[in-house]
Amino acid sequence: MPTDVANQFRVTDASLPAVAADVLIVPIFDEDQPASLGLAAATADILTEARRVREFKAKPYEQFWTPLSTDGWETRRLLAVGAGAKADYTPDRARKVATAGTLAARQRGLGRVAFVLRSVNDDPYDAQAVAEGIQLGAFDADTYKTAARDTAPLAEVQIVARRATDALANAVERGRILGDCSNFARRLANEPSNVLTPRELADRAVQSCREVGLDVDVLDENRIAQLKMGLLMGVARGSAEPPRLIVMRHNPPGVTTGPILGLIGKGVTFDTGGISIKPADGMERMKDDMAGGAGVIGAMRAIALLKAPMRVIGLVPATENMPGGKAIKPGDILTGASGKTVEVINTDAEGRLILGDALWYARELGATHLVDVATLTGACVVALGKITAGLFATPQWWSDVVRRQADRSGDRCWPMPLFEEYAEQLRSEIADMMNVGGRPAGSITAAMFLKEFTGGLPWAHFDVAGTAWQEDSKPYQPKGPNGIAVRTLAELAFTSGEWAK
Ligand code: BES
Ligand code: MN
Ligand code: ZN
């Protein structure tokens, strides 16, 4: 498994002058005085002056470089990263500041970074978020460029704290792993569909699971047929590539009771729309229609590495959506494994079809609580843009649990309604339901369709059509996939103590 970084982050409580690295990255708050940070003399008052004349305003993610004194300082360069007002320094802000600093350092060819923690009392979760952010900053999206890179790989990481405690070291290691598993998912989402076919996605999942000790089972087209998964088979019919259903299991030793978390990720390795074909403009983006599936594979990897205390099942239905000669056509009726019949009005609404069979199978395998992640609807992008994922969940307490974790992990989401009246838009004249409900409330009717397959279990659905892929490059997130939901899903497997009985 390629990792982007030397596999070790070190926590140090050495004094700043004694820290040896290529660059010292220091978050700077609005209210900071360089003197109080012990940086005034070492920067020959350049930082103080830059703050005074407001050349450097310490706005979030703003960067200011200056040399450090050669007199007693081991590190030559200082990168001050704006962190905004101290009161707004949440773990999410700290994570992004760390990513921004790491990316900027690497772009300058500096791969040995030392990052100074700025939270009150070296809060361990803040340190975890910083480690996540640094690791996210190690990601390179240019796998297929043949020219030499001019960015440095992240070679060495030190986290500078007031006191290097075990709690901090553990938090940093947790963050390092969560960041690495996010990058693993990003690499998958970045792969083109001619490389990452459903079979290849399954092979990569198997490889990852073997590395970390997860049980894994890949159902091929025959076993999918035996289970009568007519919705998944229906979508796969138009493609020359056979579908796969990836089944990953985390079974902590000795745990035979308690809840079983079921994680389901949409794994459409390319979505042409099928016979209801999409316009050419922007269609290349549909290689990332498996970002939800990548999120689940990455989360399962983290769950194993971090030894989550509960049982977890990860499911990824993987297929292409193509308009081949055998493709399903508008008006066709499919019967899913649950027995429900679906009139396919639009073959481009394929995600909900394959997820219907996968949600049913998660219940068959004993899942008690469900979360799915899917690049499901353009309508969700219209509703919430590219900043916030739609969260569709029931009952309320489960929605709250999932939302709290997503907020903490930096996967922005906002709750959307699931009033039963919306289901009327899916009513079919001829089958149990249609697969589309018209233009109004398009992301909600998609969620209502999924809900039909959840058997009344606590269930949460993230529509990440707008958020899985960043369209413009930001200081803390280059253009491309961001490893959506990996940290949220993995951490959820540690929260069962807070779940309602
Ligand atoms: N994969 C798409 C949704 C999507 C759109 C993801 C934009 C990322 C960016 C999904 O399969 C789809 O095509 N949805 C249709 C549903 C419609 C036919 C009801 C859509 O949103 O247009
Ligand atoms: Mn589609
Ligand atoms: Zn799709």
Short mmCIF file of C-alpha atoms and ligand atoms in Angstrom, two decimals:
data_model
loop_
_atom_site.label_atom_id
_atom_site.label_comp_id
_atom_site.label_asym_id
_atom_site.label_seq_id
_atom_site.Cartn_x
_atom_site.Cartn_y
_atom_site.Cartn_z
CA MET A 1 0.00 0.00 0.00
CA PRO A 2 1.56 3.29 -0.98
CA THR A 3 1.24 5.85 1.78
CA ASP A 4 1.99 9.47 1.05
CA VAL A 5 4.17 9.95 4.04
CA ALA A 6 6.78 8.55 6.34
CA ASN A 7 4.62 6.48 8.63
CA GLN A 8 5.47 8.27 11.79
CA PHE A 9 4.41 11.49 13.39
CA ARG A 10 6.32 12.49 16.49
CA VAL A 11 5.10 14.64 19.36
CA THR A 12 7.83 16.78 20.91
CA ASP A 13 7.94 19.23 23.78
CA ALA A 14 11.30 20.62 22.79
CA SER A 15 11.58 24.41 22.90
CA LEU A 16 10.91 26.06 19.51
CA PRO A 17 14.58 26.92 18.84
CA ALA A 18 15.55 23.29 19.50
CA VAL A 19 13.07 21.77 17.01
CA ALA A 20 14.94 20.65 13.90
CA ALA A 21 12.89 20.65 10.69
CA ASP A 22 12.75 22.27 7.25
CA VAL A 23 10.01 24.59 8.39
CA LEU A 24 8.30 25.56 11.61
CA ILE A 25 4.58 26.03 10.95
CA VAL A 26 2.89 28.28 13.51
CA PRO A 27 -0.82 29.13 13.46
CA ILE A 28 -1.23 32.82 14.27
CA PHE A 29 -4.39 34.27 15.84
CA ASP A 30 -5.78 37.75 15.28
CA GLU A 31 -4.86 38.73 18.80
CA ASP A 32 -1.35 37.23 18.87
CA GLN A 33 1.71 39.31 19.60
CA PRO A 34 4.83 37.68 18.11
CA ALA A 35 6.75 38.65 21.22
CA SER A 36 4.49 36.50 23.37
CA LEU A 37 5.19 33.53 21.09
CA GLY A 38 8.94 33.99 21.45
CA LEU A 39 9.23 34.68 17.73
CA ALA A 40 9.94 38.41 17.67
CA ALA A 41 13.70 38.32 18.00
CA ALA A 42 14.13 35.10 16.03
CA THR A 43 12.39 36.70 13.05
CA ALA A 44 14.29 39.99 13.50
CA ASP A 45 10.90 41.61 14.14
CA ILE A 46 9.81 40.90 10.56
CA LEU A 47 6.71 39.06 11.77
CA THR A 48 5.95 41.78 14.33
CA GLU A 49 6.27 44.42 11.63
CA ALA A 50 4.15 42.47 9.15
CA ARG A 51 1.43 42.18 11.77
CA ARG A 52 1.70 45.86 12.65
CA VAL A 53 1.33 47.16 9.09
CA ARG A 54 -1.24 44.43 8.42
CA GLU A 55 0.78 42.93 5.60
CA PHE A 56 -0.07 39.71 7.43
CA LYS A 57 -3.58 39.89 8.87
CA ALA A 58 -3.73 36.34 10.28
CA LYS A 59 -6.94 35.71 8.35
CA PRO A 60 -7.74 31.99 8.20
CA TYR A 61 -5.23 30.14 5.97
CA GLU A 62 -3.31 33.31 5.02
CA GLN A 63 0.41 32.58 4.82
CA PHE A 64 3.49 34.54 5.75
CA TRP A 65 7.02 33.23 5.32
CA THR A 66 10.06 34.58 7.06
CA PRO A 67 13.56 33.30 7.85
CA LEU A 68 14.44 32.32 11.40
CA SER A 69 17.53 33.43 13.20
CA THR A 70 20.63 31.30 12.73
CA ASP A 71 21.50 32.12 16.30
CA GLY A 72 20.45 29.10 18.34
CA TRP A 73 17.51 28.08 16.11
CA GLU A 74 17.70 24.66 14.45
CA THR A 75 15.07 25.42 11.80
CA ARG A 76 15.70 28.02 9.08
CA ARG A 77 12.19 29.00 8.05
CA LEU A 78 8.99 30.03 9.71
CA LEU A 79 5.59 29.65 8.04
CA ALA A 80 2.98 31.65 9.90
CA VAL A 81 -0.51 30.48 8.96
CA GLY A 82 -3.44 32.73 9.76
CA ALA A 83 -5.84 31.08 12.19
CA GLY A 84 -8.43 33.86 12.64
CA ALA A 85 -9.84 34.73 16.03
CA LYS A 86 -8.75 32.48 18.84
CA ALA A 87 -12.37 31.97 19.90
CA ASP A 88 -13.12 30.46 16.45
CA TYR A 89 -10.22 27.99 16.59
CA THR A 90 -12.29 24.80 16.40
CA PRO A 91 -10.70 21.43 15.62
CA ASP A 92 -12.06 21.85 12.08
CA ARG A 93 -10.22 25.16 11.74
CA ALA A 94 -7.06 23.60 13.21
CA ARG A 95 -7.34 20.70 10.72
CA LYS A 96 -7.58 23.08 7.78
CA VAL A 97 -4.77 25.33 9.03
CA ALA A 98 -2.58 22.23 9.28
CA THR A 99 -3.44 21.13 5.74
CA ALA A 100 -2.83 24.62 4.36
CA GLY A 101 0.55 24.83 6.09
CA THR A 102 1.63 21.39 4.96
CA LEU A 103 0.63 21.99 1.35
CA ALA A 104 2.45 25.33 1.29
CA ALA A 105 5.59 23.79 2.77
CA ARG A 106 5.58 20.92 0.28
CA GLN A 107 5.09 23.32 -2.62
CA ARG A 108 8.29 25.05 -1.51
CA GLY A 109 10.10 21.73 -1.52
CA LEU A 110 10.08 21.40 2.26
CA GLY A 111 9.13 17.92 3.43
CA ARG A 112 10.22 17.93 7.09
CA VAL A 113 7.58 19.92 8.90
CA ALA A 114 7.13 20.85 12.55
CA PHE A 115 3.68 22.13 13.53
CA VAL A 116 3.10 24.08 16.71
CA LEU A 117 -0.12 23.20 18.60
CA ARG A 118 -2.04 26.29 19.65
CA SER A 119 -5.08 24.91 21.46
CA VAL A 120 -5.67 25.60 25.13
CA ASN A 121 -3.90 22.97 27.27
CA ASP A 122 -2.81 20.91 24.24
CA ASP A 123 -6.30 19.42 23.83
CA PRO A 124 -5.83 15.87 22.43
CA TYR A 125 -8.69 16.13 19.92
CA ASP A 126 -7.15 19.30 18.56
CA ALA A 127 -3.87 17.42 18.14
CA GLN A 128 -5.75 14.62 16.35
CA ALA A 129 -7.37 17.11 13.99
CA VAL A 130 -3.96 18.69 13.29
CA ALA A 131 -2.46 15.27 12.51
CA GLU A 132 -5.42 14.55 10.19
CA GLY A 133 -4.87 17.89 8.49
CA ILE A 134 -1.14 17.37 8.01
CA GLN A 135 -1.74 13.92 6.57
CA LEU A 136 -4.42 15.32 4.23
CA GLY A 137 -1.79 17.80 3.09
CA ALA A 138 0.44 14.91 2.03
CA PHE A 139 -1.94 13.84 -0.74
CA ASP A 140 -0.90 14.14 -4.38
CA ALA A 141 -3.51 13.89 -7.10
CA ASP A 142 -1.12 13.75 -10.05
CA THR A 143 -0.47 9.99 -10.09
CA TYR A 144 -0.43 9.87 -13.89
CA LYS A 145 1.94 12.78 -14.53
CA THR A 146 5.22 11.47 -15.93
CA ALA A 147 7.31 14.60 -15.33
CA ALA A 148 9.10 14.87 -11.99
CA ARG A 149 7.08 16.54 -9.25
CA ASP A 150 8.24 19.88 -7.96
CA THR A 151 6.53 19.40 -4.62
CA ALA A 152 8.35 17.60 -1.82
CA PRO A 153 6.81 14.45 -0.36
CA LEU A 154 5.95 14.77 3.31
CA ALA A 155 8.98 13.11 4.86
CA GLU A 156 8.87 13.86 8.56
CA VAL A 157 6.32 15.32 10.91
CA GLN A 158 6.76 16.76 14.37
CA ILE A 159 3.91 18.11 16.45
CA VAL A 160 5.21 20.61 18.95
CA ALA A 161 3.32 20.64 22.24
CA ARG A 162 3.90 22.16 25.64
CA ARG A 163 4.09 18.67 27.12
CA ALA A 164 4.56 15.47 25.08
CA THR A 165 2.09 13.17 26.86
CA ASP A 166 0.91 9.68 25.90
CA ALA A 167 -2.58 11.10 25.38
CA LEU A 168 -1.21 13.46 22.76
CA ALA A 169 0.87 10.75 21.08
CA ASN A 170 -2.21 8.50 20.84
CA ALA A 171 -4.37 11.31 19.49
CA VAL A 172 -1.75 12.17 16.88
CA GLU A 173 -1.44 8.55 15.80
CA ARG A 174 -5.23 8.32 15.49
CA GLY A 175 -5.25 11.45 13.35
CA ARG A 176 -2.40 10.16 11.22
CA ILE A 177 -4.34 6.96 10.48
CA LEU A 178 -7.63 8.75 9.77
CA GLY A 179 -5.84 11.13 7.41
CA ASP A 180 -4.06 8.27 5.68
CA CYS A 181 -7.33 6.35 5.20
CA SER A 182 -8.94 9.52 3.83
CA ASN A 183 -6.08 9.76 1.33
CA PHE A 184 -6.60 6.10 0.45
CA ALA A 185 -10.22 6.93 -0.46
CA ARG A 186 -9.09 10.02 -2.38
CA ARG A 187 -6.73 7.92 -4.49
CA LEU A 188 -9.61 5.58 -5.36
CA ALA A 189 -11.97 8.42 -6.26
CA ASN A 190 -9.27 9.98 -8.42
CA GLU A 191 -8.74 6.86 -10.54
CA PRO A 192 -10.19 6.97 -14.05
CA SER A 193 -12.90 4.48 -14.89
CA ASN A 194 -10.77 2.61 -17.45
CA VAL A 195 -8.46 1.69 -14.57
CA LEU A 196 -10.96 1.47 -11.74
CA THR A 197 -13.61 -0.92 -13.03
CA PRO A 198 -15.98 -2.60 -10.55
CA ARG A 199 -13.63 -5.61 -10.51
CA GLU A 200 -10.60 -3.41 -9.88
CA LEU A 201 -12.40 -1.54 -7.09
CA ALA A 202 -13.18 -4.90 -5.51
CA ASP A 203 -9.55 -6.04 -5.89
CA ARG A 204 -8.31 -2.87 -4.20
CA ALA A 205 -10.80 -3.35 -1.38
CA VAL A 206 -9.66 -6.96 -0.93
CA GLN A 207 -6.04 -5.87 -0.83
CA SER A 208 -6.76 -3.18 1.73
CA CYS A 209 -8.82 -5.54 3.89
CA ARG A 210 -6.08 -8.20 3.86
CA GLU A 211 -3.49 -5.64 4.90
CA VAL A 212 -5.46 -4.59 7.96
CA GLY A 213 -7.12 -7.87 8.93
CA LEU A 214 -10.72 -7.31 7.85
CA ASP A 215 -12.86 -10.19 6.57
CA VAL A 216 -13.73 -9.53 2.98
CA ASP A 217 -15.97 -11.29 0.50
CA VAL A 218 -16.59 -10.12 -3.06
CA LEU A 219 -19.83 -11.31 -4.61
CA ASP A 220 -19.50 -11.75 -8.38
CA GLU A 221 -22.28 -11.54 -10.94
CA ASN A 222 -23.36 -15.14 -10.29
CA ARG A 223 -23.74 -14.71 -6.57
CA ILE A 224 -25.46 -11.37 -7.09
CA ALA A 225 -27.91 -13.21 -9.36
CA GLN A 226 -28.41 -16.00 -6.80
CA LEU A 227 -29.42 -13.36 -4.26
CA LYS A 228 -31.89 -12.00 -6.86
CA MET A 229 -30.47 -8.48 -6.70
CA GLY A 230 -32.43 -7.36 -9.74
CA LEU A 231 -31.80 -3.65 -9.12
CA LEU A 232 -28.00 -3.98 -9.10
CA MET A 233 -28.13 -6.43 -12.03
CA GLY A 234 -30.45 -4.10 -13.91
CA VAL A 235 -28.01 -1.20 -13.71
CA ALA A 236 -25.06 -3.45 -14.65
CA ARG A 237 -26.80 -4.87 -17.75
CA GLY A 238 -25.74 -2.01 -20.02
CA SER A 239 -22.04 -2.52 -19.33
CA ALA A 240 -19.45 -5.00 -20.57
CA GLU A 241 -17.95 -4.92 -17.06
CA PRO A 242 -19.59 -7.29 -14.57
CA PRO A 243 -20.82 -5.86 -11.24
CA ARG A 244 -19.40 -6.70 -7.84
CA LEU A 245 -20.76 -6.47 -4.32
CA ILE A 246 -17.93 -5.84 -1.87
CA VAL A 247 -18.64 -7.10 1.65
CA MET A 248 -16.18 -6.11 4.40
CA ARG A 249 -16.54 -7.14 8.02
CA HIS A 250 -14.91 -5.88 11.19
CA ASN A 251 -15.40 -8.44 13.97
CA PRO A 252 -13.53 -7.42 17.10
CA PRO A 253 -12.46 -10.53 19.03
CA GLY A 254 -14.98 -11.63 21.64
CA VAL A 255 -17.74 -9.23 20.59
CA THR A 256 -20.87 -11.27 19.88
CA THR A 257 -23.62 -8.95 21.10
CA GLY A 258 -24.53 -5.31 20.74
CA PRO A 259 -25.29 -3.21 17.70
CA ILE A 260 -23.84 -3.88 14.24
CA LEU A 261 -23.11 -0.79 12.21
CA GLY A 262 -23.85 -1.18 8.49
CA LEU A 263 -21.98 1.21 6.19
CA ILE A 264 -23.05 1.31 2.55
CA GLY A 265 -21.32 3.30 -0.19
CA LYS A 266 -22.40 3.92 -3.78
CA GLY A 267 -19.82 2.36 -6.08
CA VAL A 268 -20.70 3.48 -9.61
CA THR A 269 -17.28 3.49 -11.23
CA PHE A 270 -18.66 5.50 -14.14
CA ASP A 271 -22.09 7.01 -14.64
CA THR A 272 -22.94 7.81 -18.25
CA GLY A 273 -26.59 7.95 -17.29
CA GLY A 274 -27.30 4.79 -19.28
CA ILE A 275 -29.97 5.06 -22.00
CA SER A 276 -31.14 8.28 -20.29
CA ILE A 277 -27.66 9.48 -21.23
CA LYS A 278 -26.02 12.53 -19.70
CA PRO A 279 -24.80 15.51 -21.75
CA ALA A 280 -21.11 15.36 -22.75
CA ASP A 281 -20.19 18.53 -20.86
CA GLY A 282 -18.63 17.59 -17.54
CA MET A 283 -19.37 13.90 -17.92
CA GLU A 284 -15.73 13.07 -17.09
CA ARG A 285 -16.54 13.98 -13.50
CA MET A 286 -18.71 10.87 -13.28
CA LYS A 287 -15.60 8.76 -12.65
CA ASP A 288 -16.00 9.79 -9.02
CA ASP A 289 -19.53 8.38 -8.72
CA MET A 290 -17.92 5.77 -6.49
CA ALA A 291 -16.68 8.33 -3.94
CA GLY A 292 -19.20 7.09 -1.37
CA GLY A 293 -17.96 3.53 -1.88
CA ALA A 294 -14.36 4.70 -1.55
CA GLY A 295 -15.38 6.44 1.67
CA VAL A 296 -16.74 3.19 3.06
CA ILE A 297 -13.64 1.20 2.02
CA GLY A 298 -11.39 3.86 3.58
CA ALA A 299 -13.50 3.98 6.74
CA MET A 300 -13.38 0.18 7.13
CA ARG A 301 -9.61 0.36 6.83
CA ALA A 302 -9.48 2.95 9.63
CA ILE A 303 -11.96 0.95 11.74
CA ALA A 304 -9.64 -2.07 11.57
CA LEU A 305 -6.44 -0.11 12.17
CA LEU A 306 -7.95 1.75 15.12
CA LYS A 307 -9.54 -1.43 16.49
CA ALA A 308 -13.10 -0.16 16.85
CA PRO A 309 -14.89 -1.92 19.71
CA MET A 310 -18.08 -2.80 17.79
CA ARG A 311 -18.96 -5.00 14.84
CA VAL A 312 -19.18 -3.18 11.50
CA ILE A 313 -20.22 -4.35 8.05
CA GLY A 314 -19.15 -2.33 4.99
CA LEU A 315 -20.98 -2.86 1.70
CA VAL A 316 -20.13 -1.40 -1.68
CA PRO A 317 -22.29 -2.29 -4.68
CA ALA A 318 -19.99 -1.62 -7.64
CA THR A 319 -21.04 -1.28 -11.27
CA GLU A 320 -20.81 0.95 -14.31
CA ASN A 321 -23.92 2.68 -15.64
CA MET A 322 -23.62 2.31 -19.42
CA PRO A 323 -25.98 2.43 -22.41
CA GLY A 324 -24.97 -0.92 -23.96
CA GLY A 325 -27.25 -3.02 -26.14
CA LYS A 326 -28.52 -4.96 -23.16
CA ALA A 327 -29.09 -1.87 -21.03
CA ILE A 328 -32.33 -1.32 -19.18
CA LYS A 329 -34.64 1.17 -20.83
CA PRO A 330 -37.08 3.73 -19.45
CA GLY A 331 -40.29 1.97 -18.50
CA ASP A 332 -38.57 -1.31 -17.64
CA ILE A 333 -39.55 -2.93 -14.37
CA LEU A 334 -36.97 -4.48 -12.05
CA THR A 335 -37.49 -6.65 -8.99
CA GLY A 336 -34.98 -6.14 -6.19
CA ALA A 337 -33.76 -8.72 -3.70
CA SER A 338 -36.25 -7.42 -1.12
CA GLY A 339 -39.06 -8.37 -3.54
CA LYS A 340 -40.08 -4.78 -4.26
CA THR A 341 -40.71 -3.89 -7.90
CA VAL A 342 -39.41 -0.67 -9.44
CA GLU A 343 -40.48 1.04 -12.64
CA VAL A 344 -37.33 2.63 -14.05
CA ILE A 345 -38.41 5.97 -15.48
CA ASN A 346 -34.90 7.35 -15.80
CA THR A 347 -31.86 5.07 -16.08
CA ASP A 348 -29.68 7.90 -14.75
CA ALA A 349 -31.25 7.44 -11.30
CA GLU A 350 -29.10 4.32 -10.88
CA GLY A 351 -27.52 4.99 -7.51
CA ARG A 352 -30.74 4.50 -5.58
CA LEU A 353 -31.33 1.22 -7.42
CA ILE A 354 -28.03 -0.41 -6.46
CA LEU A 355 -28.22 1.02 -2.95
CA GLY A 356 -31.71 -0.46 -2.54
CA ASP A 357 -30.32 -3.97 -2.94
CA ALA A 358 -27.28 -3.19 -0.77
CA LEU A 359 -29.38 -1.73 2.06
CA TRP A 360 -31.53 -4.85 1.97
CA TYR A 361 -28.41 -7.03 2.11
CA ALA A 362 -26.96 -5.09 5.05
CA ARG A 363 -30.10 -5.99 7.01
CA GLU A 364 -29.82 -9.63 5.88
CA LEU A 365 -26.29 -9.71 7.27
CA GLY A 366 -27.52 -8.44 10.62
CA ALA A 367 -26.80 -4.72 10.57
CA THR A 368 -28.81 -2.91 13.24
CA HIS A 369 -27.90 0.69 12.34
CA LEU A 370 -27.38 1.93 8.79
CA VAL A 371 -25.44 4.78 7.20
CA ASP A 372 -25.07 5.18 3.46
CA VAL A 373 -22.94 7.63 1.50
CA ALA A 374 -23.70 8.39 -2.12
CA THR A 375 -23.06 10.93 -4.87
CA LEU A 376 -26.77 10.60 -5.44
CA THR A 377 -28.44 13.70 -6.88
CA GLY A 378 -27.70 16.90 -8.76
CA ALA A 379 -30.71 18.25 -6.88
CA CYS A 380 -28.71 18.08 -3.64
CA VAL A 381 -26.03 20.25 -5.26
CA VAL A 382 -28.75 22.76 -6.20
CA ALA A 383 -30.09 22.74 -2.63
CA LEU A 384 -26.86 22.89 -0.61
CA GLY A 385 -24.08 23.68 -3.08
CA LYS A 386 -20.61 22.23 -2.82
CA ILE A 387 -20.04 23.13 0.81
CA THR A 388 -22.58 20.97 2.62
CA ALA A 389 -23.78 17.39 2.19
CA GLY A 390 -27.45 16.54 2.63
CA LEU A 391 -28.19 14.43 5.70
CA PHE A 392 -31.38 12.41 5.52
CA ALA A 393 -31.89 10.36 8.65
CA THR A 394 -34.40 8.76 10.95
CA PRO A 395 -35.19 8.56 13.83
CA GLN A 396 -34.19 11.95 15.16
CA TRP A 397 -31.71 10.65 17.76
CA TRP A 398 -29.78 8.72 15.10
CA SER A 399 -29.73 11.79 12.90
CA ASP A 400 -28.29 13.74 15.85
CA VAL A 401 -25.60 11.11 16.57
CA VAL A 402 -24.47 11.01 12.95
CA ARG A 403 -24.59 14.76 12.52
CA ARG A 404 -22.59 15.44 15.67
CA GLN A 405 -19.85 13.11 14.45
CA ALA A 406 -19.84 14.58 10.94
CA ASP A 407 -19.45 18.09 12.38
CA ARG A 408 -16.57 16.97 14.55
CA SER A 409 -14.84 15.17 11.69
CA GLY A 410 -15.10 18.08 9.28
CA ASP A 411 -17.65 16.52 6.90
CA ARG A 412 -20.15 19.36 6.72
CA CYS A 413 -23.79 18.28 6.45
CA TRP A 414 -27.25 19.66 7.09
CA PRO A 415 -30.46 17.77 7.93
CA MET A 416 -33.12 17.47 5.24
CA PRO A 417 -36.75 16.37 5.73
CA LEU A 418 -38.22 12.93 5.10
CA PHE A 419 -41.95 13.70 5.43
CA GLU A 420 -43.95 10.74 4.19
CA GLU A 421 -45.93 12.89 1.73
CA TYR A 422 -42.80 13.06 -0.45
CA ALA A 423 -43.14 9.33 -1.15
CA GLU A 424 -46.29 10.04 -3.17
CA GLN A 425 -44.08 11.47 -5.91
CA LEU A 426 -42.65 7.97 -6.42
CA ARG A 427 -46.01 6.26 -6.89
CA SER A 428 -46.08 4.08 -10.02
CA GLU A 429 -49.15 3.01 -11.99
CA ILE A 430 -47.73 -0.41 -12.62
CA ALA A 431 -45.07 -1.28 -9.99
CA ASP A 432 -44.43 -0.68 -6.26
CA MET A 433 -42.65 2.57 -7.06
CA MET A 434 -40.87 4.57 -9.73
CA ASN A 435 -37.17 5.36 -9.44
CA VAL A 436 -37.68 9.12 -9.89
CA GLY A 437 -40.16 11.58 -8.44
CA GLY A 438 -39.90 14.55 -10.77
CA ARG A 439 -37.97 17.79 -10.34
CA PRO A 440 -39.34 19.13 -7.04
CA ALA A 441 -37.38 17.97 -3.99
CA GLY A 442 -35.20 15.68 -6.10
CA SER A 443 -32.73 14.84 -3.35
CA ILE A 444 -35.54 14.12 -0.89
CA THR A 445 -37.46 11.77 -3.17
CA ALA A 446 -34.17 9.93 -3.83
CA ALA A 447 -33.77 9.51 -0.08
CA MET A 448 -37.42 8.42 0.25
CA PHE A 449 -36.69 5.72 -2.32
CA LEU A 450 -33.75 4.44 -0.24
CA LYS A 451 -35.86 4.53 2.93
CA GLU A 452 -38.11 1.84 1.43
CA PHE A 453 -35.20 -0.61 1.79
CA THR A 454 -34.15 0.16 5.36
CA GLY A 455 -36.76 -1.99 7.10
CA GLY A 456 -37.37 0.71 9.69
CA LEU A 457 -33.84 0.48 11.14
CA PRO A 458 -32.10 3.65 12.31
CA TRP A 459 -30.73 4.93 9.03
CA ALA A 460 -28.77 7.94 7.81
CA HIS A 461 -28.07 8.86 4.21
CA PHE A 462 -25.43 11.36 3.14
CA ASP A 463 -25.97 12.82 -0.33
CA VAL A 464 -22.43 13.90 -1.21
CA ALA A 465 -22.97 14.73 -4.90
CA GLY A 466 -21.78 18.30 -4.25
CA THR A 467 -19.14 17.70 -1.60
CA ALA A 468 -17.11 14.60 -2.54
CA TRP A 469 -15.16 16.45 -5.21
CA GLN A 470 -13.82 19.97 -4.67
CA GLU A 471 -14.27 22.06 -7.80
CA ASP A 472 -11.88 24.93 -6.96
CA SER A 473 -8.61 24.69 -5.17
CA LYS A 474 -8.53 26.20 -1.68
CA PRO A 475 -5.48 26.72 0.55
CA TYR A 476 -6.57 23.70 2.60
CA GLN A 477 -7.98 21.50 -0.17
CA PRO A 478 -6.63 21.08 -3.67
CA LYS A 479 -9.10 20.57 -6.50
CA GLY A 480 -10.32 16.97 -6.52
CA PRO A 481 -11.56 14.31 -4.13
CA ASN A 482 -11.43 14.95 -0.38
CA GLY A 483 -11.99 11.51 1.17
CA ILE A 484 -15.56 12.32 2.06
CA ALA A 485 -17.07 10.57 5.09
CA VAL A 486 -14.03 8.41 5.92
CA ARG A 487 -13.37 10.06 9.28
CA THR A 488 -17.06 10.41 10.15
CA LEU A 489 -17.89 6.77 9.45
CA ALA A 490 -14.80 5.43 11.18
CA GLU A 491 -15.33 7.50 14.31
CA LEU A 492 -19.00 6.54 14.41
CA ALA A 493 -17.87 3.00 15.18
CA PHE A 494 -16.52 4.32 18.49
CA THR A 495 -19.71 6.07 19.61
CA SER A 496 -22.10 3.16 20.26
CA GLY A 497 -21.98 3.96 23.99
CA GLU A 498 -23.99 7.11 23.15
CA TRP A 499 -26.61 5.33 21.03
CA ALA A 500 -30.17 5.03 22.31
CA LYS A 501 -31.09 1.51 23.39
N1 BES B 1 -24.32 10.41 -10.04
C1 BES B 1 -25.43 11.23 -10.32
C2 BES B 1 -25.58 12.41 -9.37
C3 BES B 1 -24.50 13.47 -9.41
C4 BES B 1 -24.73 14.65 -10.08
C5 BES B 1 -23.31 13.31 -8.75
C6 BES B 1 -23.77 15.64 -10.10
C7 BES B 1 -22.33 14.30 -8.77
C8 BES B 1 -22.56 15.46 -9.44
C9 BES B 1 -26.71 10.41 -10.21
O1 BES B 1 -26.62 9.07 -10.56
C10 BES B 1 -27.69 11.02 -11.16
O2 BES B 1 -27.45 10.96 -12.33
N2 BES B 1 -28.79 11.56 -10.63
C11 BES B 1 -29.79 12.15 -11.43
C12 BES B 1 -31.13 11.74 -10.91
C13 BES B 1 -32.27 12.17 -11.77
C14 BES B 1 -32.27 11.38 -13.05
C15 BES B 1 -33.55 11.93 -11.02
C16 BES B 1 -29.62 13.66 -11.34
O3 BES B 1 -29.32 14.16 -10.26
O4 BES B 1 -29.75 14.32 -12.36
MN MN B 2 -26.90 8.77 -12.63
ZN ZN B 3 -24.77 8.24 -10.39
#
